[in-house]
Amino acid sequence: MSTPPILSIPGDYQQRALLHGHPVQRRWHAAKLELIQALLGPSPEGPILDAGCGSGVVSAALAAGGARVVGVDANPKAIAFAQRTFARVNLRFVEASLFDFVETGFTTIVCLECIEHFPQREARALLRHLRQRAAPGGRLFLTTPNYHSAWPAIEATLDLMHLTPRLKGEQHLSRFDPNRLARLLEGADWDLLELGSFNGLAPFLALLSAAWAERTEAAILTNPRKRVRTHRNLLYAWCRAGGDR
């Protein structure tokens, strides 16, 4: 199975975006941690796999609740940064392609904005591979940009203004909408428990008031009836490992 080249993203990207980025960027990244806590609770049971962990921000947040966490990423600079920054006895970082990582028995797997970096067929293969890493009844929390939202315009703006390494056609090799994501997960033997979206208008309110943006997003993330609407810019899926191995 081939994998895409290591992305040209600085090793500290997610940490810097969360703590020191543009106000919209900070709120965008903070919302992911807030939704994870809403779904998993403040002290999720481990072991947990953070697949495509980047600079380790999410891994560290999960480990802070006491669970044993393994973060895996193919970017050596990101893994070096994570190991240097987030040393904990219950947190381990592994430099490896996700397809080469073969440990099993994880009660929860998180995979944030990763599958879009693979061609469609390989994205499905990756989700099947992650299914094999899960313990019986294990859960998957996944996010990916929603191309049935304003995201295509946001992506085009980011590319036009060179605010990130080029996304369209270079970093983002697959495009997902709610229906396509649901079919992909079903084909990879994951039972979909909840499909929704977040990071719609709220992050952009941070240009006016960080507190207003946080309150607006919290009203969505903590309310299942609101968050399962699928018009916002970032899709999420909450799944359970399905079938027999």
PDB file of C-alpha atoms in Angstrom, residues 76-202:
ATOM      1  CA  PRO A  76       9.764  13.136  11.948  1.00  0.00           C
ATOM      2  CA  LYS A  77       9.785  16.829  12.867  1.00  0.00           C
ATOM      3  CA  ALA A  78       6.314  16.568  14.383  1.00  0.00           C
ATOM      4  CA  ILE A  79       7.196  13.470  16.398  1.00  0.00           C
ATOM      5  CA  ALA A  80      10.437  15.054  17.626  1.00  0.00           C
ATOM      6  CA  PHE A  81       8.505  18.141  18.734  1.00  0.00           C
ATOM      7  CA  ALA A  82       5.838  16.047  20.467  1.00  0.00           C
ATOM      8  CA  GLN A  83       8.391  13.917  22.310  1.00  0.00           C
ATOM      9  CA  ARG A  84      10.241  17.025  23.431  1.00  0.00           C
ATOM     10  CA  THR A  85       7.152  18.972  24.490  1.00  0.00           C
ATOM     11  CA  PHE A  86       4.688  16.465  25.952  1.00  0.00           C
ATOM     12  CA  ALA A  87       6.704  13.923  27.916  1.00  0.00           C
ATOM     13  CA  ARG A  88       4.391  11.866  30.171  1.00  0.00           C
ATOM     14  CA  VAL A  89       4.665   8.346  31.535  1.00  0.00           C
ATOM     15  CA  ASN A  90       1.326   7.395  29.905  1.00  0.00           C
ATOM     16  CA  LEU A  91       2.049   9.049  26.529  1.00  0.00           C
ATOM     17  CA  ARG A  92       4.179   7.610  23.745  1.00  0.00           C
ATOM     18  CA  PHE A  93       4.896   8.956  20.272  1.00  0.00           C
ATOM     19  CA  VAL A  94       5.844   6.742  17.326  1.00  0.00           C
ATOM     20  CA  GLU A  95       7.299   7.905  14.007  1.00  0.00           C
ATOM     21  CA  ALA A  96       5.694   5.609  11.431  1.00  0.00           C
ATOM     22  CA  SER A  97       3.346   5.460   8.502  1.00  0.00           C
ATOM     23  CA  LEU A  98      -0.121   4.631   9.782  1.00  0.00           C
ATOM     24  CA  PHE A  99      -0.134   1.580   7.515  1.00  0.00           C
ATOM     25  CA  ASP A 100       3.075   0.349   9.174  1.00  0.00           C
ATOM     26  CA  PHE A 101       1.718   0.735  12.715  1.00  0.00           C
ATOM     27  CA  VAL A 102       0.329  -2.650  13.766  1.00  0.00           C
ATOM     28  CA  GLU A 103      -0.337  -2.481  17.515  1.00  0.00           C
ATOM     29  CA  THR A 104      -3.879  -3.511  18.463  1.00  0.00           C
ATOM     30  CA  GLY A 105      -6.342  -3.353  21.341  1.00  0.00           C
ATOM     31  CA  PHE A 106      -7.188   0.370  21.343  1.00  0.00           C
ATOM     32  CA  THR A 107     -10.490   1.252  22.990  1.00  0.00           C
ATOM     33  CA  THR A 108     -10.604   4.603  21.165  1.00  0.00           C
ATOM     34  CA  ILE A 109      -8.947   5.836  17.983  1.00  0.00           C
ATOM     35  CA  VAL A 110      -8.898   9.502  16.997  1.00  0.00           C
ATOM     36  CA  CYS A 111      -8.019  10.498  13.444  1.00  0.00           C
ATOM     37  CA  LEU A 112      -8.259  14.245  12.872  1.00  0.00           C
ATOM     38  CA  GLU A 113      -8.056  15.699   9.360  1.00  0.00           C
ATOM     39  CA  CYS A 114      -6.059  12.789   8.026  1.00  0.00           C
ATOM     40  CA  ILE A 115      -8.110  10.801   5.504  1.00  0.00           C
ATOM     41  CA  GLU A 116      -8.342  13.694   3.037  1.00  0.00           C
ATOM     42  CA  HIS A 117      -4.559  13.462   2.560  1.00  0.00           C
ATOM     43  CA  PHE A 118      -5.003  10.045   0.902  1.00  0.00           C
ATOM     44  CA  PRO A 119      -6.609   9.131  -2.422  1.00  0.00           C
ATOM     45  CA  GLN A 120     -10.124   7.749  -1.908  1.00  0.00           C
ATOM     46  CA  ARG A 121      -9.183   4.075  -2.192  1.00  0.00           C
ATOM     47  CA  GLU A 122      -6.294   4.449   0.238  1.00  0.00           C
ATOM     48  CA  ALA A 123      -8.486   6.395   2.663  1.00  0.00           C
ATOM     49  CA  ARG A 124     -10.813   3.388   2.780  1.00  0.00           C
ATOM     50  CA  ALA A 125      -7.849   1.054   3.248  1.00  0.00           C
ATOM     51  CA  LEU A 126      -6.600   3.248   6.087  1.00  0.00           C
ATOM     52  CA  LEU A 127      -9.941   3.102   7.878  1.00  0.00           C
ATOM     53  CA  ARG A 128      -9.959  -0.687   7.522  1.00  0.00           C
ATOM     54  CA  HIS A 129      -6.427  -0.772   8.907  1.00  0.00           C
ATOM     55  CA  LEU A 130      -7.516   1.353  11.867  1.00  0.00           C
ATOM     56  CA  ARG A 131     -10.479  -0.977  12.384  1.00  0.00           C
ATOM     57  CA  GLN A 132      -7.962  -3.791  12.889  1.00  0.00           C
ATOM     58  CA  ARG A 133      -6.192  -1.719  15.539  1.00  0.00           C
ATOM     59  CA  ALA A 134      -9.382  -1.355  17.594  1.00  0.00           C
ATOM     60  CA  ALA A 135     -10.370  -3.511  20.544  1.00  0.00           C
ATOM     61  CA  PRO A 136     -13.749  -5.295  20.286  1.00  0.00           C
ATOM     62  CA  GLY A 137     -16.364  -2.572  20.512  1.00  0.00           C
ATOM     63  CA  GLY A 138     -13.686   0.097  20.110  1.00  0.00           C
ATOM     64  CA  ARG A 139     -14.636   3.609  19.022  1.00  0.00           C
ATOM     65  CA  LEU A 140     -13.378   5.920  16.285  1.00  0.00           C
ATOM     66  CA  PHE A 141     -13.575   9.720  16.310  1.00  0.00           C
ATOM     67  CA  LEU A 142     -12.735  11.195  12.929  1.00  0.00           C
ATOM     68  CA  THR A 143     -12.805  14.665  11.361  1.00  0.00           C
ATOM     69  CA  THR A 144     -12.389  15.834   7.772  1.00  0.00           C
ATOM     70  CA  PRO A 145     -13.266  18.996   5.799  1.00  0.00           C
ATOM     71  CA  ASN A 146     -16.850  19.152   4.574  1.00  0.00           C
ATOM     72  CA  TYR A 147     -17.070  19.868   0.857  1.00  0.00           C
ATOM     73  CA  HIS A 148     -20.847  20.289   1.218  1.00  0.00           C
ATOM     74  CA  SER A 149     -20.301  23.554   3.113  1.00  0.00           C
ATOM     75  CA  ALA A 150     -18.390  26.800   2.744  1.00  0.00           C
ATOM     76  CA  TRP A 151     -15.130  24.852   3.042  1.00  0.00           C
ATOM     77  CA  PRO A 152     -14.253  24.904  -0.702  1.00  0.00           C
ATOM     78  CA  ALA A 153     -14.315  28.720  -0.613  1.00  0.00           C
ATOM     79  CA  ILE A 154     -12.192  28.739   2.548  1.00  0.00           C
ATOM     80  CA  GLU A 155      -9.722  26.316   0.987  1.00  0.00           C
ATOM     81  CA  ALA A 156      -9.468  28.438  -2.169  1.00  0.00           C
ATOM     82  CA  THR A 157      -8.842  31.558  -0.074  1.00  0.00           C
ATOM     83  CA  LEU A 158      -6.121  29.862   1.961  1.00  0.00           C
ATOM     84  CA  ASP A 159      -4.424  28.716  -1.250  1.00  0.00           C
ATOM     85  CA  LEU A 160      -4.806  32.092  -2.989  1.00  0.00           C
ATOM     86  CA  MET A 161      -3.294  33.985  -0.060  1.00  0.00           C
ATOM     87  CA  HIS A 162      -0.618  31.323   0.603  1.00  0.00           C
ATOM     88  CA  LEU A 163      -1.703  31.054   4.234  1.00  0.00           C
ATOM     89  CA  THR A 164      -0.917  27.322   4.356  1.00  0.00           C
ATOM     90  CA  PRO A 165       1.010  24.875   2.187  1.00  0.00           C
ATOM     91  CA  ARG A 166      -1.211  24.409  -0.881  1.00  0.00           C
ATOM     92  CA  LEU A 167      -4.293  22.357  -0.016  1.00  0.00           C
ATOM     93  CA  LYS A 168      -6.225  21.647  -3.217  1.00  0.00           C
ATOM     94  CA  GLY A 169      -4.685  18.805  -5.184  1.00  0.00           C
ATOM     95  CA  GLU A 170      -1.480  18.720  -3.115  1.00  0.00           C
ATOM     96  CA  GLN A 171      -2.398  18.173   0.537  1.00  0.00           C
ATOM     97  CA  HIS A 172      -6.081  17.354   0.045  1.00  0.00           C
ATOM     98  CA  LEU A 173      -6.319  14.383  -2.297  1.00  0.00           C
ATOM     99  CA  SER A 174      -9.890  13.327  -1.417  1.00  0.00           C
ATOM    100  CA  ARG A 175     -13.037  15.377  -0.880  1.00  0.00           C
ATOM    101  CA  PHE A 176     -15.800  14.276   1.482  1.00  0.00           C
ATOM    102  CA  ASP A 177     -19.376  15.292   2.090  1.00  0.00           C
ATOM    103  CA  PRO A 178     -21.666  13.682   4.692  1.00  0.00           C
ATOM    104  CA  ASN A 179     -22.963  10.933   2.398  1.00  0.00           C
ATOM    105  CA  ARG A 180     -19.572  10.038   0.986  1.00  0.00           C
ATOM    106  CA  LEU A 181     -18.021   9.891   4.457  1.00  0.00           C
ATOM    107  CA  ALA A 182     -20.819   7.668   5.763  1.00  0.00           C
ATOM    108  CA  ARG A 183     -20.373   5.247   2.855  1.00  0.00           C
ATOM    109  CA  LEU A 184     -16.610   5.200   3.340  1.00  0.00           C
ATOM    110  CA  LEU A 185     -16.931   4.291   7.015  1.00  0.00           C
ATOM    111  CA  GLU A 186     -19.544   1.627   6.341  1.00  0.00           C
ATOM    112  CA  GLY A 187     -17.293   0.067   3.699  1.00  0.00           C
ATOM    113  CA  ALA A 188     -14.441  -0.022   6.209  1.00  0.00           C
ATOM    114  CA  ASP A 189     -16.502  -1.937   8.828  1.00  0.00           C
ATOM    115  CA  TRP A 190     -17.240   0.955  11.171  1.00  0.00           C
ATOM    116  CA  ASP A 191     -20.777   1.355  12.533  1.00  0.00           C
ATOM    117  CA  LEU A 192     -21.727   5.027  12.486  1.00  0.00           C
ATOM    118  CA  LEU A 193     -23.097   6.226  15.838  1.00  0.00           C
ATOM    119  CA  GLU A 194     -23.148   9.956  15.125  1.00  0.00           C
ATOM    120  CA  LEU A 195     -22.336  12.100  12.099  1.00  0.00           C
ATOM    121  CA  GLY A 196     -22.302  15.872  12.355  1.00  0.00           C
ATOM    122  CA  SER A 197     -20.352  19.042  11.770  1.00  0.00           C
ATOM    123  CA  PHE A 198     -18.823  21.978  13.600  1.00  0.00           C
ATOM    124  CA  ASN A 199     -16.571  24.992  12.978  1.00  0.00           C
ATOM    125  CA  GLY A 200     -19.165  26.812  10.927  1.00  0.00           C
ATOM    126  CA  LEU A 201     -19.581  30.501  11.687  1.00  0.00           C
ATOM    127  CA  ALA A 202     -18.269  30.346  15.258  1.00  0.00           C
TER     128      ALA A 202
END
